[in-house]
Tab-separated table of C-alpha atoms in Angstrom:
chain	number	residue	atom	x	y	z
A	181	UNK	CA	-9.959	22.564	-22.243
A	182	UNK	CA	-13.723	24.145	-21.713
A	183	UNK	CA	-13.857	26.772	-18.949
A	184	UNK	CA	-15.940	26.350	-16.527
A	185	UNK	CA	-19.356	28.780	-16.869
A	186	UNK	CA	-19.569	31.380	-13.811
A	187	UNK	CA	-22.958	33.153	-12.870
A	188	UNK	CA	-22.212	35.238	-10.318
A	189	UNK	CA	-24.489	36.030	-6.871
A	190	UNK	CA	-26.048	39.094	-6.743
A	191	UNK	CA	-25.364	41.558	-4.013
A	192	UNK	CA	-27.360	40.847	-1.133
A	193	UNK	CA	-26.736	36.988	-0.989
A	194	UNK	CA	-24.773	35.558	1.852
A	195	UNK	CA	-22.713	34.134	-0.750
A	196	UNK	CA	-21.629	37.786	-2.335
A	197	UNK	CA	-18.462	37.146	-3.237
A	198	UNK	CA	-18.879	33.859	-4.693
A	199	UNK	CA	-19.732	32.271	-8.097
A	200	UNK	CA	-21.281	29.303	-9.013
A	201	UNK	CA	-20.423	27.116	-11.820
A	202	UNK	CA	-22.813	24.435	-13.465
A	203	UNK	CA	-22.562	22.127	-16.454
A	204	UNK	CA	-25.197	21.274	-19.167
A	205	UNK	CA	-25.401	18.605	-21.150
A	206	UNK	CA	-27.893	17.043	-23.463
A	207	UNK	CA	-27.298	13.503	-22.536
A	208	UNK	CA	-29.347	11.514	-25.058
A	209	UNK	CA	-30.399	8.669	-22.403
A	210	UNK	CA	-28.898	8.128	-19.092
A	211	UNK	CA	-29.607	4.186	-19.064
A	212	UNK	CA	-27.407	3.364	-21.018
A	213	UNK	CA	-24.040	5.286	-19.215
A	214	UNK	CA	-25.058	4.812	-16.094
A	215	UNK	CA	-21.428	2.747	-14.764
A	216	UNK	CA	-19.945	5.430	-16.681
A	217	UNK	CA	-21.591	8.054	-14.353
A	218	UNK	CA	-21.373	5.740	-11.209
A	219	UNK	CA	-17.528	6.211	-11.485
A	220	UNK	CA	-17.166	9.720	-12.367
A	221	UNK	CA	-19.672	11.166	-9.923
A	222	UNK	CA	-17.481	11.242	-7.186
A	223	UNK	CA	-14.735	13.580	-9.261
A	224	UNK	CA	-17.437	15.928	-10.369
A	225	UNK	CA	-16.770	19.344	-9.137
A	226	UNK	CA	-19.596	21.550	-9.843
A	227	UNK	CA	-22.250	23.010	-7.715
A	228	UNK	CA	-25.048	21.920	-10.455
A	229	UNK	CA	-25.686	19.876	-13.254
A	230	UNK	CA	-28.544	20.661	-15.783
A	231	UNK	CA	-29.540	17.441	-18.135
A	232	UNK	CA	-31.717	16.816	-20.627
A	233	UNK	CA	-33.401	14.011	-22.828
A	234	UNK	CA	-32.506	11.732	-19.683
A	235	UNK	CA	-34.879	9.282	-20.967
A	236	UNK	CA	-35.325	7.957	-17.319
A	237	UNK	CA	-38.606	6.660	-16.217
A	238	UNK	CA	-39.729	5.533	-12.529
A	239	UNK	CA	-38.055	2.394	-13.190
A	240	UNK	CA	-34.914	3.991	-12.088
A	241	UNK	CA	-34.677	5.007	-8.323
A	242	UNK	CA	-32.260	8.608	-8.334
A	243	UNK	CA	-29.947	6.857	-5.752
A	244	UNK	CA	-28.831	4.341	-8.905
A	245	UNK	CA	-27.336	7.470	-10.354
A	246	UNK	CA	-24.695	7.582	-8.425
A	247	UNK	CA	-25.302	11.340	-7.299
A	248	UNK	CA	-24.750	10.968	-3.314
A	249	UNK	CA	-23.029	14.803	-3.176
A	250	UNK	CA	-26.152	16.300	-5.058
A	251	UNK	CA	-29.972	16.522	-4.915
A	252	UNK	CA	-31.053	15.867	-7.686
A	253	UNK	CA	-34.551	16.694	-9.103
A	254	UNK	CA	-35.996	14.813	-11.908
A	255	UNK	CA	-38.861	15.414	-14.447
A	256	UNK	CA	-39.127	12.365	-16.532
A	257	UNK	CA	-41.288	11.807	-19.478
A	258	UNK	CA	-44.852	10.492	-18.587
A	259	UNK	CA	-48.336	10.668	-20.456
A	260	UNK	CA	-49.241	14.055	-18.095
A	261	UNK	CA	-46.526	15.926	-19.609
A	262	UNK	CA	-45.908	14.649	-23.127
A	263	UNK	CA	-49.056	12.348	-24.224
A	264	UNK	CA	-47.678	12.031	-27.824
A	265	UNK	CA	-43.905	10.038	-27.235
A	266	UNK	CA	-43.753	7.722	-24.497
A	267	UNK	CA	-40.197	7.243	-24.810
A	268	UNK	CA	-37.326	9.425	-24.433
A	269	UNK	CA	-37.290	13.214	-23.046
A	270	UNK	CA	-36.639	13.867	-19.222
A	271	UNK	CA	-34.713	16.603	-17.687
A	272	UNK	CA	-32.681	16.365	-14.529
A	273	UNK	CA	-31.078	19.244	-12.266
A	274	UNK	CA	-28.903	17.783	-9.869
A	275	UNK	CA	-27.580	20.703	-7.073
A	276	UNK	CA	-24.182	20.301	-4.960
A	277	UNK	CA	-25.670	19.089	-1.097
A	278	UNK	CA	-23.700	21.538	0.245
A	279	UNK	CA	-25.558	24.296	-1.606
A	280	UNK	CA	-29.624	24.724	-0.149
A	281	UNK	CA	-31.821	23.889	-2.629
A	282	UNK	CA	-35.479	23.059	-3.114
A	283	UNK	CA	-37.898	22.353	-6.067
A	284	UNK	CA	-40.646	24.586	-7.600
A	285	UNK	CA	-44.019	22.207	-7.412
A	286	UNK	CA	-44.887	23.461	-10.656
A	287	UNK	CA	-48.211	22.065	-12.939
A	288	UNK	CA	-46.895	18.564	-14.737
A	289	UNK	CA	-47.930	19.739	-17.989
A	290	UNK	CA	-44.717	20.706	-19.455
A	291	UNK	CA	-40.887	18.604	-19.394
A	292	UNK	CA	-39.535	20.750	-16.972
A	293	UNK	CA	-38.066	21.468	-13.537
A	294	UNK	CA	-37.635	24.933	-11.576
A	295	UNK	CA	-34.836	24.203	-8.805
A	296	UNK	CA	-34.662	27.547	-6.147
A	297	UNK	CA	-31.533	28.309	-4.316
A	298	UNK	CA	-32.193	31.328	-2.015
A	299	UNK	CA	-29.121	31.725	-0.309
A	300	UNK	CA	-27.783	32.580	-4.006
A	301	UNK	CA	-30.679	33.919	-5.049
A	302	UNK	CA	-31.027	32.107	-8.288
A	303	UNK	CA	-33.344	30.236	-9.845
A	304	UNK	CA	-32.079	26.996	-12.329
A	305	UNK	CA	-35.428	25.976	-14.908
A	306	UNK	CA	-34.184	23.001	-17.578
A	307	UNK	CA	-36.673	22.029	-19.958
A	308	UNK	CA	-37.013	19.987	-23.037
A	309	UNK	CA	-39.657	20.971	-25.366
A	310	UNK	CA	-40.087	18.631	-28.226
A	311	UNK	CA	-40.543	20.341	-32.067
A	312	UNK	CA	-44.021	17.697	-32.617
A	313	UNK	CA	-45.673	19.290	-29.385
A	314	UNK	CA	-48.399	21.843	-29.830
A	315	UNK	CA	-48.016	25.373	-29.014
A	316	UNK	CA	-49.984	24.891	-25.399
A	317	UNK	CA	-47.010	23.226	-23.731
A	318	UNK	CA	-44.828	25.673	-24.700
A	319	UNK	CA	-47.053	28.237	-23.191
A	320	UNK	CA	-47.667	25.988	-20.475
A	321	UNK	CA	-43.692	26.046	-19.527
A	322	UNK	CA	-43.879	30.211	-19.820
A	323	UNK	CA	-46.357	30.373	-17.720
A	324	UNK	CA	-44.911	28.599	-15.364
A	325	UNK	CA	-41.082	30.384	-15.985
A	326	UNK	CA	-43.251	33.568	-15.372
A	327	UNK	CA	-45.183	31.738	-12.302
A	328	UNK	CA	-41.826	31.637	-10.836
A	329	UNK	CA	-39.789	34.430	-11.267
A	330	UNK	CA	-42.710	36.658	-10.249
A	331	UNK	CA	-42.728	34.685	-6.682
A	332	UNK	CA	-38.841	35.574	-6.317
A	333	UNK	CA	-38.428	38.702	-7.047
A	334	UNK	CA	-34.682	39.451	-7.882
A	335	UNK	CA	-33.634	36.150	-8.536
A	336	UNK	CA	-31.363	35.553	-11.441
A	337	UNK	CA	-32.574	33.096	-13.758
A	338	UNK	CA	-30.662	30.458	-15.596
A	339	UNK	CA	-32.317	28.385	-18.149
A	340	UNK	CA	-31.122	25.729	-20.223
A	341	UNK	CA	-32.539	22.799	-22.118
A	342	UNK	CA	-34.110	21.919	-25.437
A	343	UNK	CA	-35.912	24.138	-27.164
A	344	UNK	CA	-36.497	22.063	-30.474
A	345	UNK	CA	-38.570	25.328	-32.160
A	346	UNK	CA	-38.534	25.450	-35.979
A	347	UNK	CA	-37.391	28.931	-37.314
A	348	UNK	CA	-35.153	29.805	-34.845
A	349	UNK	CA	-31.487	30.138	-35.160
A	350	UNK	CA	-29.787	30.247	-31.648
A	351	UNK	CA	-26.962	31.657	-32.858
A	352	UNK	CA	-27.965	34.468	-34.466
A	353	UNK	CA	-30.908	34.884	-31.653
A	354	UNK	CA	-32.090	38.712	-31.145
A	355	UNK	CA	-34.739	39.372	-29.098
A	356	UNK	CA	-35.318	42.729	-30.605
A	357	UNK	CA	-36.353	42.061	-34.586
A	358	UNK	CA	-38.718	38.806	-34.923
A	359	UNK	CA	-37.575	36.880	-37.813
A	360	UNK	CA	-40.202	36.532	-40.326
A	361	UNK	CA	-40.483	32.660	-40.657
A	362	UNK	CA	-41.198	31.897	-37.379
A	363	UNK	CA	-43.583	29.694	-36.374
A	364	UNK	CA	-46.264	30.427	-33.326
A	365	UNK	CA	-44.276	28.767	-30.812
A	366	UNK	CA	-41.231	30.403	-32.392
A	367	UNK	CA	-42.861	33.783	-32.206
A	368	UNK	CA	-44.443	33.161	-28.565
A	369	UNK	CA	-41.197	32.379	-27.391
A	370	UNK	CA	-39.631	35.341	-28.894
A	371	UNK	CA	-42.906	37.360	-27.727
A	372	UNK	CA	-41.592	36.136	-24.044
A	373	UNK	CA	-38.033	37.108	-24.354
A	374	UNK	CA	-39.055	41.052	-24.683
């Protein structure tokens, strides 16, 4: 079985001595399971999901999720942040009820969503960044992750998504020597991580 991730509070929270633990998933279209997440919600544990390529439009009110012990925060695909596909992207952080939580109004120019919890003092960002896009929504969604973290000051950051960038290799990732072959969103991204 998978453990569970932890990110631990830092000192200072009212929540010190407790972790949190969250589950990502890149769910390639939520449409299409959406019985299948109607009957598991209620057994689902964690205090936050992070999802991406969600491919949910307007269409779909949140309550049809099946999500009643979360909020959940949505950024689905529209012609303001992603004027190329019209299909397909999203991203969706969904954050236990019991747990305070509110969203980051952030620019719409980017797939993303910044969820704050300040009683743990963390912030949760999910993005999906398509490879086709140029390199101004990918600076657009720094920005903004800077934007952010500079207005909480001390916050932990987690981040997960989709960064489709040609040239990297996640698993070898090192944020001290820049691979040669990157591209410029490859390198900008790398630039950002210093």
């Amino acid at each position: 079985t998978r453990k569970r991730p932890e990110f631990k509070k830092r000192p200072g929270s009212r929540l010190q001595n407790a972790t949190l633990a969250g589950f990502y998933q890149n769910v390639r279209g939520l449409n299409t399971k959406l019985t299948s997440l109607w009957h598991q919600a209620p057994h689902i544990t964690y205090d936050f999901l992070i999802l991406t390529e969600t491919w949910l439009s307007d269409r779909l009110n949140t309550s049809e999720l099946g999500l009643h012990n979360y909020n959940v925060y949505r950024c689905d695909r529209s012609s303001s942040n992603n004027s190329f596909k019209s299909r397909g992207g999203g991203v969706l952080i969904a954050v236990a009820s019991s747990c305070r939580s509110y969203r980051w109004q952030s620019a719409d120019n980017a797939e993303h969503v910044f969820i704050i919890l300040p009683d743990c003092k963390v912030i949760l960002g999910c993005t999906y960044l398509a490879n086709y896009q140029p390199v101004s929504v990918l600076e657009a969604h720094l920005d903004e992750l800077d934007t952010v973290s500079d207005a909480f000051p001390g916050f932990d950051v987690v981040l997960a998504g989709d960064y489709n960038i040609p040239g990297i290799e996640w698993d070898s990732w090192n944020v001290e020597s820049q691979p040669p072959h990157l591209g410029p969103r490859g390198r900008l991204l790398h630039d950002s991580a210093r």
